[in-house]
PDB file of C-alpha atoms and ligand atoms in Angstrom:
ATOM      1  CA  MET P   7      46.022  -0.644 -17.727  1.00  0.00           C
ATOM      2  CA  LYS P   8      48.755  -3.401 -17.440  1.00  0.00           C
ATOM      3  CA  LYS P   9      51.384  -2.633 -15.485  1.00  0.00           C
ATOM      4  CA  ILE P  10      54.104  -3.656 -17.177  1.00  0.00           C
ATOM      5  CA  LEU P  11      58.467  -3.367 -14.539  1.00  0.00           C
ATOM      6  CA  SER P  12      61.026  -3.304 -17.181  1.00  0.00           C
ATOM      7  CA  ILE P  13      63.998  -3.905 -15.178  1.00  0.00           C
ATOM      8  CA  ALA P  14      67.327  -3.368 -16.758  1.00  0.00           C
ATOM      9  CA  GLY P  15      69.682  -0.326 -17.251  1.00  0.00           C
ATOM     10  CA  SER P  16      69.791   2.956 -18.187  1.00  0.00           C
ATOM     11  CA  ASP P  17      70.357   4.199 -22.013  1.00  0.00           C
ATOM     12  CA  PRO P  18      70.609   8.316 -22.259  1.00  0.00           C
ATOM     13  CA  SER P  19      69.436   7.618 -26.385  1.00  0.00           C
ATOM     14  CA  ALA P  20      66.556   5.541 -25.107  1.00  0.00           C
ATOM     15  CA  GLY P  21      67.541   3.110 -28.265  1.00  0.00           C
ATOM     16  CA  ALA P  22      68.543   0.433 -25.977  1.00  0.00           C
ATOM     17  CA  GLY P  23      67.525   0.114 -21.893  1.00  0.00           C
ATOM     18  CA  LEU P  24      64.635   0.876 -19.643  1.00  0.00           C
ATOM     19  CA  GLN P  25      64.696   3.716 -22.041  1.00  0.00           C
ATOM     20  CA  ALA P  26      63.353   1.349 -25.255  1.00  0.00           C
ATOM     21  CA  ASP P  27      61.215  -0.530 -22.812  1.00  0.00           C
ATOM     22  CA  LEU P  28      59.106   2.580 -21.652  1.00  0.00           C
ATOM     23  CA  ARG P  29      58.915   3.662 -24.948  1.00  0.00           C
ATOM     24  CA  VAL P  30      57.719   0.390 -26.517  1.00  0.00           C
ATOM     25  CA  MET P  31      54.769  -0.367 -23.502  1.00  0.00           C
ATOM     26  CA  HIS P  32      53.872   3.253 -24.351  1.00  0.00           C
ATOM     27  CA  ALA P  33      53.219   2.169 -28.434  1.00  0.00           C
ATOM     28  CA  LEU P  34      51.862  -1.263 -27.200  1.00  0.00           C
ATOM     29  CA  GLY P  35      48.981   0.955 -24.706  1.00  0.00           C
ATOM     30  CA  CYS P  36      50.919  -0.670 -21.181  1.00  0.00           C
ATOM     31  CA  TYR P  37      51.399   1.420 -18.903  1.00  0.00           C
ATOM     32  CA  GLY P  38      55.688   1.350 -18.009  1.00  0.00           C
ATOM     33  CA  MET P  39      57.472   1.280 -14.810  1.00  0.00           C
ATOM     34  CA  GLY P  40      60.844   1.101 -14.349  1.00  0.00           C
ATOM     35  CA  ILE P  41      64.296  -0.536 -11.537  1.00  0.00           C
ATOM     36  CA  VAL P  42      67.290   0.360 -12.726  1.00  0.00           C
ATOM     37  CA  THR P  43      70.009  -1.940 -12.461  1.00  0.00           C
ATOM     38  CA  ALA P  44      72.581   0.389 -13.599  1.00  0.00           C
ATOM     39  CA  ILE P  45      74.042   2.808 -14.919  1.00  0.00           C
ATOM     40  CA  THR P  46      75.227   3.455 -18.695  1.00  0.00           C
ATOM     41  CA  ALA P  47      77.524   6.297 -20.362  1.00  0.00           C
ATOM     42  CA  GLN P  48      76.369   5.500 -23.817  1.00  0.00           C
ATOM     43  CA  SER P  49      75.514   7.541 -27.106  1.00  0.00           C
ATOM     44  CA  THR P  50      73.716   5.485 -31.141  1.00  0.00           C
ATOM     45  CA  GLN P  51      77.986   5.458 -30.472  1.00  0.00           C
ATOM     46  CA  GLY P  52      78.572   2.510 -28.111  1.00  0.00           C
ATOM     47  CA  VAL P  53      78.969   2.336 -25.138  1.00  0.00           C
ATOM     48  CA  SER P  54      81.217   4.125 -22.278  1.00  0.00           C
ATOM     49  CA  GLN P  55      80.948   3.810 -19.057  1.00  0.00           C
ATOM     50  CA  VAL P  56      78.385   1.046 -16.770  1.00  0.00           C
ATOM     51  CA  TRP P  57      78.086   1.171 -13.374  1.00  0.00           C
ATOM     52  CA  PRO P  58      76.424  -1.057 -11.501  1.00  0.00           C
ATOM     53  CA  LEU P  59      73.784  -0.319  -8.918  1.00  0.00           C
ATOM     54  CA  SER P  60      74.106  -2.082  -5.381  1.00  0.00           C
ATOM     55  CA  CYS P  61      72.190  -4.311  -4.363  1.00  0.00           C
ATOM     56  CA  GLU P  62      70.434  -1.971  -1.682  1.00  0.00           C
ATOM     57  CA  GLN P  63      69.964  -0.029  -4.063  1.00  0.00           C
ATOM     58  CA  VAL P  64      68.399  -2.592  -6.758  1.00  0.00           C
ATOM     59  CA  GLU P  65      66.033  -3.872  -3.279  1.00  0.00           C
ATOM     60  CA  ALA P  66      64.863  -1.274  -1.941  1.00  0.00           C
ATOM     61  CA  GLN P  67      63.081   0.526  -5.590  1.00  0.00           C
ATOM     62  CA  GLY P  68      61.907  -2.874  -5.906  1.00  0.00           C
ATOM     63  CA  ASP P  69      60.141  -3.209  -2.079  1.00  0.00           C
ATOM     64  CA  THR P  70      58.485   0.013  -2.603  1.00  0.00           C
ATOM     65  CA  LEU P  71      57.297  -0.022  -5.911  1.00  0.00           C
ATOM     66  CA  LEU P  72      56.588  -3.713  -5.180  1.00  0.00           C
ATOM     67  CA  SER P  73      54.198  -3.631  -2.182  1.00  0.00           C
ATOM     68  CA  ASP P  74      52.360  -1.004  -3.473  1.00  0.00           C
ATOM     69  CA  ILE P  75      51.841  -2.524  -7.653  1.00  0.00           C
ATOM     70  CA  LEU P  76      52.489  -5.305  -8.160  1.00  0.00           C
ATOM     71  CA  PRO P  77      52.421  -5.415 -12.592  1.00  0.00           C
ATOM     72  CA  ASP P  78      50.728  -7.622 -14.661  1.00  0.00           C
ATOM     73  CA  ALA P  79      54.132  -8.681 -16.805  1.00  0.00           C
ATOM     74  CA  VAL P  80      57.786  -8.070 -15.897  1.00  0.00           C
ATOM     75  CA  LYS P  81      60.697  -8.155 -18.614  1.00  0.00           C
ATOM     76  CA  VAL P  82      64.670  -8.254 -17.343  1.00  0.00           C
ATOM     77  CA  GLY P  83      67.447  -6.942 -18.994  1.00  0.00           C
ATOM     78  CA  MET P  84      70.872  -5.377 -18.357  1.00  0.00           C
ATOM     79  CA  LEU P  85      72.117  -6.532 -14.736  1.00  0.00           C
ATOM     80  CA  GLY P  86      75.419  -5.053 -14.530  1.00  0.00           C
ATOM     81  CA  ASP P  87      76.391  -7.145 -12.336  1.00  0.00           C
ATOM     82  CA  VAL P  88      76.656  -9.911  -9.649  1.00  0.00           C
ATOM     83  CA  GLU P  89      74.921  -7.398  -6.394  1.00  0.00           C
ATOM     84  CA  ALA P  90      72.777  -5.796  -8.601  1.00  0.00           C
ATOM     85  CA  ALA P  91      71.328  -9.833  -9.306  1.00  0.00           C
ATOM     86  CA  ALA P  92      71.782 -10.759  -6.117  1.00  0.00           C
ATOM     87  CA  GLY P  93      68.901  -6.938  -5.498  1.00  0.00           C
ATOM     88  CA  VAL P  94      66.900  -8.512  -9.025  1.00  0.00           C
ATOM     89  CA  PHE P  95      66.983 -12.286  -7.467  1.00  0.00           C
ATOM     90  CA  HIS P  96      65.428 -10.764  -4.395  1.00  0.00           C
ATOM     91  CA  LEU P  97      62.922  -9.037  -5.613  1.00  0.00           C
ATOM     92  CA  LEU P  98      62.175 -12.221  -7.248  1.00  0.00           C
ATOM     93  CA  GLU P  99      62.500 -14.374  -4.633  1.00  0.00           C
ATOM     94  CA  HIS P 100      59.532 -12.006  -2.085  1.00  0.00           C
ATOM     95  CA  TYR P 101      57.167 -10.907  -5.105  1.00  0.00           C
ATOM     96  CA  PRO P 102      53.986 -13.003  -6.854  1.00  0.00           C
ATOM     97  CA  LEU P 103      55.477 -12.139 -10.192  1.00  0.00           C
ATOM     98  CA  ARG P 104      54.100 -13.775 -13.374  1.00  0.00           C
ATOM     99  CA  ASN P 105      54.879 -12.984 -16.613  1.00  0.00           C
ATOM    100  CA  ILE P 106      58.678 -12.801 -16.768  1.00  0.00           C
ATOM    101  CA  VAL P 107      60.382 -12.615 -19.463  1.00  0.00           C
ATOM    102  CA  VAL P 108      64.308 -11.895 -18.619  1.00  0.00           C
ATOM    103  CA  ASP P 109      67.194 -10.949 -21.719  1.00  0.00           C
ATOM    104  CA  THR P 110      70.323 -12.861 -20.610  1.00  0.00           C
ATOM    105  CA  ILE P 111      71.869  -9.583 -21.657  1.00  0.00           C
ATOM    106  CA  ILE P 112      75.943  -9.848 -21.433  1.00  0.00           C
ATOM    107  CA  LEU P 113      77.503  -7.785 -24.454  1.00  0.00           C
ATOM    108  CA  SER P 114      77.512  -5.104 -25.751  1.00  0.00           C
ATOM    109  CA  SER P 115      76.548  -4.596 -29.680  1.00  0.00           C
ATOM    110  CA  SER P 116      79.372  -2.510 -29.846  1.00  0.00           C
ATOM    111  CA  GLY P 117      81.648  -5.201 -27.661  1.00  0.00           C
ATOM    112  CA  LYS P 118      80.960  -3.649 -23.762  1.00  0.00           C
ATOM    113  CA  PRO P 119      79.777  -6.263 -20.938  1.00  0.00           C
ATOM    114  CA  LEU P 120      77.148  -5.476 -19.839  1.00  0.00           C
ATOM    115  CA  TYR P 121      77.273  -8.544 -17.445  1.00  0.00           C
ATOM    116  CA  ASP P 122      79.998 -10.393 -15.871  1.00  0.00           C
ATOM    117  CA  ALA P 123      80.599 -13.857 -17.919  1.00  0.00           C
ATOM    118  CA  LYS P 124      81.859 -15.643 -15.618  1.00  0.00           C
ATOM    119  CA  ASP P 125      79.576 -14.446 -12.414  1.00  0.00           C
ATOM    120  CA  THR P 126      77.220 -17.118 -15.062  1.00  0.00           C
ATOM    121  CA  ALA P 127      75.525 -18.750 -11.711  1.00  0.00           C
ATOM    122  CA  ALA P 128      73.560 -15.215 -10.210  1.00  0.00           C
ATOM    123  CA  LEU P 129      72.031 -14.839 -14.228  1.00  0.00           C
ATOM    124  CA  LEU P 130      71.224 -18.758 -14.222  1.00  0.00           C
ATOM    125  CA  ALA P 131      69.601 -18.185 -10.730  1.00  0.00           C
ATOM    126  CA  ILE P 132      67.361 -14.924 -12.198  1.00  0.00           C
ATOM    127  CA  MET P 133      66.900 -16.852 -15.839  1.00  0.00           C
ATOM    128  CA  ARG P 134      64.994 -20.508 -13.659  1.00  0.00           C
ATOM    129  CA  ARG P 135      62.900 -17.693 -12.183  1.00  0.00           C
ATOM    130  CA  ALA P 136      61.569 -16.804 -15.357  1.00  0.00           C
ATOM    131  CA  ASP P 137      58.548 -17.949 -17.653  1.00  0.00           C
ATOM    132  CA  VAL P 138      60.840 -17.721 -21.309  1.00  0.00           C
ATOM    133  CA  VAL P 139      64.049 -16.386 -21.836  1.00  0.00           C
ATOM    134  CA  THR P 140      65.329 -14.721 -24.409  1.00  0.00           C
ATOM    135  CA  PRO P 141      68.987 -15.510 -26.078  1.00  0.00           C
ATOM    136  CA  ASN P 142      71.564 -13.940 -28.379  1.00  0.00           C
ATOM    137  CA  LEU P 143      72.769 -16.877 -30.565  1.00  0.00           C
ATOM    138  CA  PRO P 144      76.546 -15.670 -29.020  1.00  0.00           C
ATOM    139  CA  GLU P 145      74.291 -15.171 -25.675  1.00  0.00           C
ATOM    140  CA  VAL P 146      73.383 -19.037 -25.130  1.00  0.00           C
ATOM    141  CA  GLN P 147      76.547 -20.078 -27.106  1.00  0.00           C
ATOM    142  CA  GLN P 148      78.373 -18.214 -23.974  1.00  0.00           C
ATOM    143  CA  LEU P 149      75.560 -20.125 -21.466  1.00  0.00           C
ATOM    144  CA  LEU P 150      76.289 -23.534 -22.697  1.00  0.00           C
ATOM    145  CA  GLY P 151      79.627 -23.513 -24.331  1.00  0.00           C
ATOM    146  CA  THR P 152      79.536 -24.391 -27.185  1.00  0.00           C
ATOM    147  CA  ASP P 153      79.780 -23.241 -30.824  1.00  0.00           C
ATOM    148  CA  ASP P 154      76.276 -25.467 -32.056  1.00  0.00           C
ATOM    149  CA  THR P 155      74.135 -23.706 -34.260  1.00  0.00           C
ATOM    150  CA  ASP P 156      71.401 -25.527 -34.374  1.00  0.00           C
ATOM    151  CA  ALA P 157      68.602 -23.085 -33.233  1.00  0.00           C
ATOM    152  CA  SER P 158      65.972 -25.739 -31.831  1.00  0.00           C
ATOM    153  CA  GLN P 159      68.713 -27.536 -30.061  1.00  0.00           C
ATOM    154  CA  LEU P 160      70.393 -24.923 -28.538  1.00  0.00           C
ATOM    155  CA  ALA P 161      66.933 -23.679 -27.380  1.00  0.00           C
ATOM    156  CA  ARG P 162      66.360 -28.058 -25.978  1.00  0.00           C
ATOM    157  CA  GLU P 163      69.379 -27.398 -24.332  1.00  0.00           C
ATOM    158  CA  LEU P 164      69.145 -23.633 -22.412  1.00  0.00           C
ATOM    159  CA  SER P 165      65.681 -24.777 -21.116  1.00  0.00           C
ATOM    160  CA  ARG P 166      66.934 -27.940 -19.469  1.00  0.00           C
ATOM    161  CA  LEU P 167      69.967 -26.320 -18.701  1.00  0.00           C
ATOM    162  CA  CYS P 168      67.360 -23.242 -16.331  1.00  0.00           C
ATOM    163  CA  ASP P 169      64.966 -26.459 -15.889  1.00  0.00           C
ATOM    164  CA  GLY P 170      62.595 -25.590 -17.526  1.00  0.00           C
ATOM    165  CA  VAL P 171      61.601 -22.491 -19.042  1.00  0.00           C
ATOM    166  CA  SER P 172      60.686 -21.441 -22.630  1.00  0.00           C
ATOM    167  CA  VAL P 173      63.195 -20.746 -24.646  1.00  0.00           C
ATOM    168  CA  PHE P 174      62.882 -18.018 -27.280  1.00  0.00           C
ATOM    169  CA  LEU P 175      65.915 -17.650 -29.081  1.00  0.00           C
ATOM    170  CA  LYS P 176      65.971 -14.521 -31.520  1.00  0.00           C
ATOM    171  CA  GLY P 177      67.804 -14.536 -34.671  1.00  0.00           C
ATOM    172  CA  GLY P 178      69.753 -11.919 -35.648  1.00  0.00           C
ATOM    173  CA  HIS P 179      72.504 -12.883 -35.563  1.00  0.00           C
ATOM    174  CA  SER P 180      72.982 -15.778 -37.100  1.00  0.00           C
ATOM    175  CA  ASP P 181      73.846 -15.095 -41.803  1.00  0.00           C
ATOM    176  CA  GLY P 182      71.594 -15.227 -44.507  1.00  0.00           C
ATOM    177  CA  SER P 183      68.277 -13.127 -46.077  1.00  0.00           C
ATOM    178  CA  ASP P 184      66.215 -13.822 -43.774  1.00  0.00           C
ATOM    179  CA  VAL P 185      66.504 -14.244 -39.786  1.00  0.00           C
ATOM    180  CA  THR P 186      64.843 -16.903 -38.135  1.00  0.00           C
ATOM    181  CA  ASP P 187      63.297 -16.696 -34.420  1.00  0.00           C
ATOM    182  CA  THR P 188      62.949 -19.773 -32.047  1.00  0.00           C
ATOM    183  CA  LEU P 189      60.072 -20.290 -29.644  1.00  0.00           C
ATOM    184  CA  PHE P 190      60.635 -24.106 -27.692  1.00  0.00           C
ATOM    185  CA  ASN P 191      57.926 -24.253 -26.026  1.00  0.00           C
ATOM    186  CA  ILE P 192      57.885 -25.909 -22.623  1.00  0.00           C
ATOM    187  CA  LYS P 193      54.486 -26.111 -21.594  1.00  0.00           C
ATOM    188  CA  ASP P 194      54.520 -28.413 -25.282  1.00  0.00           C
ATOM    189  CA  GLY P 195      57.805 -29.268 -26.149  1.00  0.00           C
ATOM    190  CA  SER P 196      57.067 -27.826 -29.666  1.00  0.00           C
ATOM    191  CA  VAL P 197      59.394 -25.199 -31.810  1.00  0.00           C
ATOM    192  CA  THR P 198      58.002 -22.869 -33.430  1.00  0.00           C
ATOM    193  CA  PHE P 199      59.824 -20.309 -35.748  1.00  0.00           C
ATOM    194  CA  TYR P 200      59.341 -17.398 -36.894  1.00  0.00           C
ATOM    195  CA  THR P 201      60.866 -15.403 -39.690  1.00  0.00           C
ATOM    196  CA  HIS P 202      60.540 -12.667 -41.764  1.00  0.00           C
ATOM    197  CA  PRO P 203      63.361 -10.496 -44.037  1.00  0.00           C
ATOM    198  CA  ARG P 204      66.433  -9.479 -43.044  1.00  0.00           C
ATOM    199  CA  ILE P 205      66.016  -5.761 -42.707  1.00  0.00           C
ATOM    200  CA  ALA P 206      68.923  -3.813 -44.257  1.00  0.00           C
ATOM    201  CA  THR P 207      69.617  -1.272 -41.601  1.00  0.00           C
ATOM    202  CA  THR P 208      72.172  -0.106 -39.360  1.00  0.00           C
ATOM    203  CA  ASN P 209      68.955   1.187 -36.955  1.00  0.00           C
ATOM    204  CA  THR P 210      70.077  -1.576 -34.415  1.00  0.00           C
ATOM    205  CA  HIS P 211      70.754  -0.620 -30.893  1.00  0.00           C
ATOM    206  CA  GLY P 212      68.219  -2.276 -28.739  1.00  0.00           C
ATOM    207  CA  THR P 213      66.252  -4.894 -30.881  1.00  0.00           C
ATOM    208  CA  GLY P 214      66.624  -7.293 -28.147  1.00  0.00           C
ATOM    209  CA  CYS P 215      65.316  -5.293 -25.763  1.00  0.00           C
ATOM    210  CA  VAL P 216      62.492  -3.604 -27.991  1.00  0.00           C
ATOM    211  CA  LEU P 217      61.175  -7.654 -28.385  1.00  0.00           C
ATOM    212  CA  SER P 218      61.809  -8.964 -24.434  1.00  0.00           C
ATOM    213  CA  SER P 219      59.370  -5.823 -23.544  1.00  0.00           C
ATOM    214  CA  THR P 220      56.974  -6.156 -26.426  1.00  0.00           C
ATOM    215  CA  LEU P 221      56.741  -9.792 -25.838  1.00  0.00           C
ATOM    216  CA  ALA P 222      56.718  -8.863 -22.103  1.00  0.00           C
ATOM    217  CA  CYS P 223      52.918  -6.485 -22.942  1.00  0.00           C
ATOM    218  CA  TYR P 224      51.151 -10.113 -24.964  1.00  0.00           C
ATOM    219  CA  MET P 225      52.013 -12.213 -22.909  1.00  0.00           C
ATOM    220  CA  ALA P 226      50.079  -9.592 -19.665  1.00  0.00           C
ATOM    221  CA  LEU P 227      47.489  -8.207 -22.558  1.00  0.00           C
ATOM    222  CA  GLY P 228      46.158 -12.261 -22.358  1.00  0.00           C
ATOM    223  CA  HIS P 229      47.725 -13.800 -25.698  1.00  0.00           C
ATOM    224  CA  SER P 230      49.784 -17.652 -25.029  1.00  0.00           C
ATOM    225  CA  LEU P 231      52.865 -17.157 -25.376  1.00  0.00           C
ATOM    226  CA  ALA P 232      53.102 -18.973 -29.218  1.00  0.00           C
ATOM    227  CA  GLU P 233      50.893 -15.964 -30.016  1.00  0.00           C
ATOM    228  CA  ALA P 234      52.702 -13.340 -27.848  1.00  0.00           C
ATOM    229  CA  ALA P 235      56.400 -14.042 -29.848  1.00  0.00           C
ATOM    230  CA  GLY P 236      54.770 -14.309 -32.655  1.00  0.00           C
ATOM    231  CA  MET P 237      53.112 -10.660 -32.278  1.00  0.00           C
ATOM    232  CA  ALA P 238      56.984  -9.457 -30.779  1.00  0.00           C
ATOM    233  CA  SER P 239      58.901 -10.934 -33.334  1.00  0.00           C
ATOM    234  CA  ALA P 240      56.650  -9.433 -35.917  1.00  0.00           C
ATOM    235  CA  PHE P 241      56.671  -6.073 -34.520  1.00  0.00           C
ATOM    236  CA  VAL P 242      60.537  -6.153 -33.955  1.00  0.00           C
ATOM    237  CA  SER P 243      60.561  -6.876 -38.125  1.00  0.00           C
ATOM    238  CA  GLU P 244      58.003  -3.692 -38.572  1.00  0.00           C
ATOM    239  CA  ALA P 245      60.072  -1.190 -36.497  1.00  0.00           C
ATOM    240  CA  LEU P 246      62.961  -2.073 -37.927  1.00  0.00           C
ATOM    241  CA  ASN P 247      61.639  -1.336 -41.354  1.00  0.00           C
ATOM    242  CA  GLN P 248      60.485   2.024 -40.737  1.00  0.00           C
ATOM    243  CA  GLY P 249      62.830   2.861 -38.749  1.00  0.00           C
ATOM    244  CA  CYS P 250      65.475   2.573 -41.487  1.00  0.00           C
ATOM    245  CA  CYS P 251      65.319   5.782 -42.481  1.00  0.00           C
ATOM    246  CA  GLN P 252      65.304   8.610 -39.467  1.00  0.00           C
ATOM    247  CA  THR P 253      69.182   9.595 -38.820  1.00  0.00           C
ATOM    248  CA  LEU P 254      69.230  10.014 -35.083  1.00  0.00           C
ATOM    249  CA  GLY P 255      73.477  10.303 -33.530  1.00  0.00           C
ATOM    250  CA  HIS P 256      76.473   9.578 -35.283  1.00  0.00           C
ATOM    251  CA  GLY P 257      76.448   5.701 -35.061  1.00  0.00           C
ATOM    252  CA  HIS P 258      73.962   2.925 -34.647  1.00  0.00           C
ATOM    253  CA  GLY P 259      69.760   4.407 -34.644  1.00  0.00           C
ATOM    254  CA  PRO P 260      67.757   2.607 -32.361  1.00  0.00           C
ATOM    255  CA  ALA P 261      65.628  -0.159 -33.610  1.00  0.00           C
ATOM    256  CA  PHE P 262      62.420   1.389 -32.909  1.00  0.00           C
ATOM    257  CA  PHE P 263      61.212   5.241 -33.264  1.00  0.00           C
ATOM    258  CA  GLY P 264      57.939   4.398 -31.653  1.00  0.00           C
TER     259      GLY P 264
HETATM  260  O1  LIG H 323      70.859  -3.365 -25.832  1.00  0.00           O
HETATM  261  C1  LIG H 323      71.069  -4.311 -25.222  1.00  0.00           C
HETATM  262  C2  LIG H 323      71.630  -2.765 -24.025  1.00  0.00           C
HETATM  263  C3  LIG H 323      70.073  -3.745 -22.669  1.00  0.00           C
HETATM  264  N1  LIG H 323      70.705  -3.607 -21.925  1.00  0.00           N
HETATM  265  C4  LIG H 323      71.206  -1.230 -21.147  1.00  0.00           C
HETATM  266  C5  LIG H 323      72.355  -1.324 -23.009  1.00  0.00           C
HETATM  267  C6  LIG H 323      72.709  -2.490 -24.166  1.00  0.00           C
HETATM  268  C7  LIG H 323      73.434  -1.770 -24.838  1.00  0.00           C
HETATM  269  O2  LIG H 323      73.747  -1.165 -24.932  1.00  0.00           O
HETATM  270  O3  LIG H 323      73.211  -0.151 -22.921  1.00  0.00           O
HETATM  271  C8  LIG H 323      70.980  -0.649 -21.031  1.00  0.00           C
END
């Protein structure tokens, strides 16, 4: 069984963060493991509080786990703050980790900061150790300091900023009746678009987490990045489609019900 590690924040409502990642990994037949970077207080109605863990707490979770078990893929999600990010960087630097997917989480969809954008250097250091990074449009624009909207150009530029990683740019924040995710593959410099109809649903909480953990699983299962990206994009589309008639809580329900 493939072992996948999520390094992420805790979301008690399980729509996003570590709990969502573990549900996805289980659904894909993988063995999910988790290191917590931050505790959040939240529901489907938004994030009310965030407590990042210390560098020492993140490092100790990882040192203990990774000296026993090495995963087949890693998904890095919410970092919380620069301290917790330093703990994550230590783990990426000190262990032979593979298939590293870094989701560049900066803001929650409800607008609560999940990482302090002024500490970009620590986030970039982590992104540079990734195989693939998965920003959404506002994140890539913020990281590049631009308001350009050309997806292939943005993906290429972010790859350059990260000294050559692949970039899977999520299309959900753009307008239009379709959603197009864009992969810039550093292996051959190709750009691939994955387009799906936009699904009318308010159950969108954790869409990015579901995508990045799905991508990590498919990479661990032996798919090429281009295949894994297409399968992850289709998985999210199918999850949103299947979950659109479900009800959970009073706000934005989960993107993936399981
Ligand atoms: O979807 C981004 C995200 C990731 N991780 C945690 C979150 C959120 C959004 O709320 O709470 C823990």
